[in-house]
Amino acid sequence: MWSYLVAQSFVFAVEEINRSVHLLPNLTLGFSIRNSGCSVHGAVFEMMSFLTGQEEPIPNYTCEPRLPRVAVVGDTRSALSVSMARLLGLYKFPQVSHSSMLPILSDKAQFPSFLGTLASDLTLCYAVTQLVVQLGWTWVDILAQDDDYGQQASSLAARELRQAGVCIEAHLYVPAQQSLEETEALVQKMHICTATVVLVFLHNSSFLLILQGLLGLRVSGQVWVSKDSLYMTIAVTLPGASEVLHGSFGLMVRGTQVPGFPEFLAHQLQNWPPEDMFTERFWEVTFGCTWPPKNGSVASGVQLCSGDEILRSREDPSWEARKMDIAYTPVYSIAHALQDLLGCEHWAGASWPFLPQLLRPLRKVRFKTPDGTEVTFDANGDLVSKFDIVRGQKTPEGSFQLVHIGEINPRAPLGSSMTVHLQEDLQVPSSVCSRSCAPGFSQTPRQGAPHCCFECSPCPEGHFAEHTDVQRCLPCPEEQFPSPARDRCLPRTETFLAFEEPLGLTLAAAAVGLAGLAVLVLGLFLRHRDSPVVRANNRALSHTLLASLALCALCPLLFLGRPTAVTCLLRQTTFAVVFTVAVSCVLAKTLTVALAFRVTRPGSRARVCLGPRASSSVVLVASLTQVALCGVWLGTSPPFPDRDVDSEPRLVVLQCQEGSGLAFSCVLGYLGLLAGATFSVAFLARGLPAAFNETRLLTFGMLLFCSVWLAFLPLYHSARGKSTVAVEIFSILASTAGLLGGIFIPKCYIILLRPGQTVGQGHYCPMRSCDMVMHVS
């Protein structure tokens, strides 16, 4: 049946070209149809007879005169085409095959003159891998024939799939001659496989045996994918196979629709001579009848052919799979190449005792068939053709049909070569080892498993995954933070300790209130500057201390609000200088009292240390030292505004960066050293007569001051974001309040409520008893 269709298609194409006024108008094509006998020897013999013009061909000799030979079309079997191609390649004589699909024939080093109008297994395997990748299958099994065809095709497909990131669970080979035990073992292996998709590279007989074994196990749900839809159409003859093959995928080479060929074939069938045994056999196969035998005896139940049957489309889906142009495209390719060659100026008007070389223009031929299909060959001599993607479907009536769902166009750019159009009632099953990881998760490989098998792990803090199945999560930019689902990044909000928010407003009010209290105490001391309490122990130091405490209370105002270059320069330096002045005043007052009760001899040189200049020198030297340290700090690496993106995951904290950490540590270290020395001196002098000194008040004030700043250090380093600023402001206010309350509140009590009492604790003395202290002040 197949050979008959090839011969009729060949004759139809030649006669159509000879009738054309556009293609080879001044030339008539002839042809010779030869029977190879399905053997390599017969194919080579008939080919040499055609080339030499001899019934008994002698290689490299021809009989003259003869018509020029231009090309060979055939053979119908790949094995025969290989033998023919090896010999024709020596002469660079063109051979165009309409049915050979072996990948080896695409090797132009071995077969330089071979061209094929049917897609090779190489192209089909690549198309199958493109189908798998396009449909999102990443976990497949391969079932291949254990011969040259199966090994080459499956190895090529496996290599392409691995390059595309597809994992192969099992690669199984089916022997050409397999026993029942081998078939059962192979079916059991397939039964335990978890992949849904199975790629098939089998002969029809082996495929039927595998299907029989699967039907016995009642296996369903697998998706069969083959490079040829004939698998499905032949297998449906097996009872129950449609249940297994429902939803399978296959590729069909898009053939050229040849107008007039069905009518030509019908005419040939109606007018065939009795001696044409090929037409007789084709008639019987096509219409399912038998011609009456010459002896007249007919078996019962046999349908006889009447000769009135009409060529029709078969309900069998294999008929659709076999509808192709067969020899039509090879003949037209040769004719167009011949016309291109004759159109060259070099060959115009040349005589025809010998035919010029046709191979080069045949390789470059490009034309369109009557149905608009473009015909051209690639560098390997394979026809560049489209593939229809079909899917087997069982209809509600119980029949099996092939549904067109898409196409593969090799001419499209790589990466967009496939367009799949799915119908609404068609759903593509999934075949994966692990389910896709949703956005916000990343793939974590399973130990010892292929890369397609993984676990889904949530993205860590500060990272996101915008797409599905990401290998690793990406960090968000510094100015952004991940969403709660961690599938995208959101812009961060700028934050700082502002005056407008409740905490900032509270701290600002406390600072202003504390500064106002210090100013009130200073005003009280100025008003009662002649009282014994004020005059005792250097009232100038008391005034300076109160003024510095008022400035200390106002320092937090520099820490509030949006950080700027100016406020960053003034924050820590102003705080350090004014607190140094305050602590140095306390140190000077403490030293004055301690030395006053240790100078026993009049006229002693130590009494010089009790003068006002000595106390002022202590304050001045201590303060200038701190000013020098701050100057070095500002001159080398000053503080500057900075954006902190690490403290708060969803916020950008605007803060002041200290610049030089060493200089900042020196400034704070010097202030801490000064405070420690002051507290030590005050603590040692606390046992002096209480009626004549305020050392206990100074000790209590410094104790509060040091306690606050010792508690500040761990809190400051553990706080994050704008909380660090709030902790520092609170420490400044608390230490200022400690000094103000511990030193001056008892004095204010005495000034306002007990004006006749001295500085001591409950000891009343007349004005004369305080002369010594007032003298040294």
CSV table of N, CA and C in Angstrom, one decimal, residues 693-777:
chain,number,residue,atom,x,y,z
A,693,ASN,N,30.6,72.1,105.7
A,693,ASN,CA,30.8,71.6,104.3
A,693,ASN,C,29.6,71.0,103.7
A,694,GLU,N,29.6,70.9,102.4
A,694,GLU,CA,28.5,70.3,101.6
A,694,GLU,C,28.9,69.1,100.9
A,695,THR,N,30.0,68.4,101.4
A,695,THR,CA,30.6,67.2,100.7
A,695,THR,C,29.6,66.1,100.6
A,696,ARG,N,28.7,66.0,101.6
A,696,ARG,CA,27.7,64.9,101.5
A,696,ARG,C,26.7,65.2,100.4
A,697,LEU,N,26.3,66.4,100.2
A,697,LEU,CA,25.5,66.7,99.1
A,697,LEU,C,26.2,66.5,97.8
A,698,LEU,N,27.4,66.9,97.7
A,698,LEU,CA,28.2,66.7,96.5
A,698,LEU,C,28.4,65.2,96.2
A,699,THR,N,28.6,64.4,97.3
A,699,THR,CA,28.8,63.0,97.1
A,699,THR,C,27.5,62.3,96.6
A,700,PHE,N,26.4,62.8,97.2
A,700,PHE,CA,25.1,62.2,96.8
A,700,PHE,C,24.8,62.6,95.3
A,701,GLY,N,25.0,63.8,94.9
A,701,GLY,CA,24.8,64.3,93.6
A,701,GLY,C,25.7,63.5,92.6
A,702,MET,N,26.9,63.3,92.9
A,702,MET,CA,27.8,62.6,92.0
A,702,MET,C,27.5,61.1,91.9
A,703,LEU,N,26.9,60.6,93.1
A,703,LEU,CA,26.5,59.2,93.1
A,703,LEU,C,25.4,59.0,92.1
A,704,LEU,N,24.4,59.9,92.1
A,704,LEU,CA,23.3,59.8,91.1
A,704,LEU,C,23.8,60.0,89.7
A,705,PHE,N,24.7,60.9,89.5
A,705,PHE,CA,25.3,61.1,88.2
A,705,PHE,C,26.0,59.9,87.6
A,706,CYS,N,26.9,59.3,88.4
A,706,CYS,CA,27.6,58.1,88.0
A,706,CYS,C,26.7,56.9,87.8
A,707,SER,N,25.7,56.8,88.7
A,707,SER,CA,24.8,55.6,88.6
A,707,SER,C,24.0,55.7,87.3
A,708,VAL,N,23.6,56.9,86.9
A,708,VAL,CA,22.8,57.1,85.7
A,708,VAL,C,23.7,56.7,84.5
A,709,TRP,N,24.9,57.1,84.4
A,709,TRP,CA,25.7,56.9,83.2
A,709,TRP,C,26.3,55.5,83.2
A,710,LEU,N,26.4,54.8,84.4
A,710,LEU,CA,26.8,53.4,84.4
A,710,LEU,C,25.7,52.5,83.8
A,711,ALA,N,24.4,52.9,84.2
A,711,ALA,CA,23.3,52.2,83.6
A,711,ALA,C,23.1,52.5,82.2
A,712,PHE,N,23.5,53.7,81.7
A,712,PHE,CA,23.3,54.1,80.3
A,712,PHE,C,24.1,53.2,79.4
A,713,LEU,N,25.3,52.8,79.7
A,713,LEU,CA,26.2,52.1,78.8
A,713,LEU,C,25.5,50.8,78.2
A,714,PRO,N,25.0,49.9,79.1
A,714,PRO,CA,24.4,48.7,78.5
A,714,PRO,C,23.1,48.9,77.8
A,715,LEU,N,22.3,49.9,78.3
A,715,LEU,CA,21.1,50.2,77.6
A,715,LEU,C,21.3,50.8,76.2
A,716,TYR,N,22.4,51.7,76.1
A,716,TYR,CA,22.7,52.3,74.8
A,716,TYR,C,23.1,51.3,73.8
A,717,HIS,N,23.9,50.3,74.2
A,717,HIS,CA,24.4,49.4,73.2
A,717,HIS,C,23.3,48.3,72.9
A,718,SER,N,22.3,48.1,73.7
A,718,SER,CA,21.3,47.2,73.4
A,718,SER,C,20.1,47.8,72.7
A,719,ALA,N,20.0,49.1,72.7
A,719,ALA,CA,18.9,49.8,72.0
A,719,ALA,C,19.1,49.8,70.5
A,720,ARG,N,18.0,49.9,69.7
A,720,ARG,CA,18.1,50.0,68.3
A,720,ARG,C,17.3,51.1,67.8
A,721,GLY,N,17.8,51.7,66.6
A,721,GLY,CA,17.1,52.8,66.0
A,721,GLY,C,17.1,54.0,66.8
A,722,LYS,N,15.9,54.7,66.8
A,722,LYS,CA,15.8,55.9,67.5
A,722,LYS,C,15.7,55.7,69.0
A,723,SER,N,15.6,54.5,69.5
A,723,SER,CA,15.6,54.3,70.9
A,723,SER,C,16.9,54.6,71.5
A,724,THR,N,18.0,54.5,70.7
A,724,THR,CA,19.3,54.9,71.3
A,724,THR,C,19.4,56.4,71.6
A,725,VAL,N,18.7,57.2,70.7
A,725,VAL,CA,18.7,58.6,71.0
A,725,VAL,C,17.8,58.9,72.3
A,726,ALA,N,16.7,58.2,72.4
A,726,ALA,CA,15.8,58.4,73.6
A,726,ALA,C,16.6,58.0,74.9
A,727,VAL,N,17.4,56.9,74.8
A,727,VAL,CA,18.1,56.5,76.0
A,727,VAL,C,19.1,57.6,76.4
A,728,GLU,N,19.8,58.1,75.4
A,728,GLU,CA,20.8,59.1,75.7
A,728,GLU,C,20.2,60.4,76.2
A,729,ILE,N,19.1,60.8,75.7
A,729,ILE,CA,18.4,62.0,76.2
A,729,ILE,C,17.9,61.8,77.6
A,730,PHE,N,17.4,60.6,77.9
A,730,PHE,CA,16.9,60.3,79.2
A,730,PHE,C,18.1,60.3,80.2
A,731,SER,N,19.2,59.8,79.8
A,731,SER,CA,20.4,59.8,80.7
A,731,SER,C,20.9,61.2,81.0
A,732,ILE,N,20.9,62.0,79.9
A,732,ILE,CA,21.3,63.4,80.1
A,732,ILE,C,20.3,64.1,81.1
A,733,LEU,N,19.1,64.0,80.9
A,733,LEU,CA,18.1,64.6,81.9
A,733,LEU,C,18.2,64.0,83.3
A,734,ALA,N,18.4,62.7,83.4
A,734,ALA,CA,18.4,62.1,84.7
A,734,ALA,C,19.7,62.5,85.5
A,735,SER,N,20.8,62.5,84.8
A,735,SER,CA,22.1,63.0,85.5
A,735,SER,C,22.0,64.4,85.8
A,736,THR,N,21.4,65.3,84.9
A,736,THR,CA,21.3,66.7,85.3
A,736,THR,C,20.4,66.9,86.5
A,737,ALA,N,19.3,66.2,86.5
A,737,ALA,CA,18.4,66.3,87.6
A,737,ALA,C,19.0,65.8,88.9
A,738,GLY,N,19.9,64.7,88.8
A,738,GLY,CA,20.6,64.2,90.0
A,738,GLY,C,21.5,65.2,90.6
A,739,LEU,N,22.3,65.9,89.7
A,739,LEU,CA,23.2,66.9,90.2
A,739,LEU,C,22.4,68.1,90.8
A,740,LEU,N,21.4,68.5,90.1
A,740,LEU,CA,20.6,69.7,90.5
A,740,LEU,C,19.9,69.4,91.8
A,741,GLY,N,19.2,68.2,91.9
A,741,GLY,CA,18.5,67.9,93.1
A,741,GLY,C,19.4,67.5,94.2
A,742,GLY,N,20.4,66.8,94.0
A,742,GLY,CA,21.3,66.3,95.1
A,742,GLY,C,22.0,67.4,95.7
A,743,ILE,N,22.4,68.4,95.0
A,743,ILE,CA,23.3,69.5,95.5
A,743,ILE,C,22.5,70.7,95.9
A,744,PHE,N,21.5,71.1,95.1
A,744,PHE,CA,20.9,72.4,95.3
A,744,PHE,C,19.5,72.4,95.9
A,745,ILE,N,18.8,71.4,95.9
A,745,ILE,CA,17.5,71.4,96.5
A,745,ILE,C,17.6,71.5,98.0
A,746,PRO,N,18.5,70.8,98.7
A,746,PRO,CA,18.6,71.1,100.2
A,746,PRO,C,19.0,72.5,100.5
A,747,LYS,N,19.8,73.1,99.6
A,747,LYS,CA,20.2,74.5,99.9
A,747,LYS,C,19.0,75.4,99.7
A,748,CYS,N,18.2,75.1,98.7
A,748,CYS,CA,17.0,76.0,98.4
A,748,CYS,C,16.1,75.8,99.6
A,749,TYR,N,16.0,74.6,100.2
A,749,TYR,CA,15.1,74.4,101.3
A,749,TYR,C,15.6,75.3,102.5
A,750,ILE,N,16.9,75.3,102.7
A,750,ILE,CA,17.5,76.2,103.8
A,750,ILE,C,17.3,77.6,103.5
A,751,ILE,N,17.5,78.1,102.3
A,751,ILE,CA,17.4,79.5,101.9
A,751,ILE,C,15.9,79.9,102.1
A,752,LEU,N,15.0,79.1,101.7
A,752,LEU,CA,13.6,79.6,101.7
A,752,LEU,C,12.9,79.3,103.1
A,753,LEU,N,13.2,78.2,103.7
A,753,LEU,CA,12.5,77.8,104.9
A,753,LEU,C,13.3,77.9,106.2
A,754,ARG,N,14.6,77.7,106.1
A,754,ARG,CA,15.5,77.8,107.3
A,754,ARG,C,16.6,78.7,107.0
A,755,PRO,N,16.4,80.0,106.9
A,755,PRO,CA,17.5,80.9,106.5
A,755,PRO,C,18.6,81.0,107.5
A,756,GLY,N,18.4,80.6,108.8
A,756,GLY,CA,19.5,80.6,109.8
A,756,GLY,C,20.3,79.4,109.9
A,757,GLN,N,20.0,78.3,109.1
A,757,GLN,CA,20.7,77.1,109.2
A,757,GLN,C,21.8,77.1,108.2
A,758,THR,N,22.9,76.4,108.6
A,758,THR,CA,24.1,76.3,107.7
A,758,THR,C,23.9,75.1,106.8
A,759,VAL,N,25.0,74.8,106.2
A,759,VAL,CA,24.9,73.8,105.2
A,759,VAL,C,24.8,72.4,105.7
A,760,GLY,N,25.2,72.2,107.0
A,760,GLY,CA,25.2,70.9,107.6
A,760,GLY,C,23.8,70.3,107.8
A,761,GLN,N,23.8,69.1,108.3
A,761,GLN,CA,22.5,68.4,108.4
A,761,GLN,C,22.0,68.6,109.8
A,762,GLY,N,21.2,69.6,110.0
A,762,GLY,CA,20.4,69.9,111.3
A,762,GLY,C,21.2,70.7,112.3
A,763,HIS,N,22.5,71.0,112.1
A,763,HIS,CA,23.3,71.8,113.0
A,763,HIS,C,23.1,73.3,112.7
A,764,TYR,N,22.5,74.0,113.7
A,764,TYR,CA,22.3,75.4,113.6
A,764,TYR,C,23.5,76.2,114.1
A,765,CYS,N,24.0,77.2,113.4
A,765,CYS,CA,25.1,78.0,113.9
A,765,CYS,C,24.8,79.4,113.7
A,766,PRO,N,25.3,80.3,114.5
A,766,PRO,CA,25.1,81.7,114.3
A,766,PRO,C,26.0,82.2,113.1
A,767,MET,N,25.8,83.4,112.7
A,767,MET,CA,26.5,83.9,111.5
A,767,MET,C,28.0,83.8,111.7
A,768,ARG,N,28.5,84.1,112.9
A,768,ARG,CA,29.9,84.1,113.2
A,768,ARG,C,30.6,82.8,113.0
A,769,SER,N,29.9,81.8,113.3
A,769,SER,CA,30.5,80.4,113.3
A,769,SER,C,30.9,80.0,111.9
A,770,CYS,N,30.4,80.7,110.9
A,770,CYS,CA,30.7,80.4,109.5
A,770,CYS,C,31.7,81.2,108.8
A,771,ASP,N,32.5,82.0,109.7
A,771,ASP,CA,33.4,82.9,109.1
A,771,ASP,C,34.5,82.3,108.3
A,772,MET,N,35.0,81.1,108.8
A,772,MET,CA,36.1,80.5,108.1
A,772,MET,C,35.7,80.1,106.7
A,773,VAL,N,34.5,79.5,106.6
A,773,VAL,CA,34.1,79.1,105.3
A,773,VAL,C,33.8,80.2,104.4
A,774,MET,N,33.2,81.3,105.0
A,774,MET,CA,33.0,82.5,104.2
A,774,MET,C,34.2,83.2,103.8
A,775,HIS,N,35.3,83.0,104.6
A,775,HIS,CA,36.5,83.7,104.3
A,775,HIS,C,37.2,83.0,103.1
A,776,VAL,N,37.2,81.7,103.1
A,776,VAL,CA,37.8,81.1,102.0
A,776,VAL,C,37.0,81.2,100.7
A,777,SER,N,35.7,81.5,100.8
A,777,SER,CA,34.9,81.7,99.6
A,777,SER,C,35.1,83.1,99.1
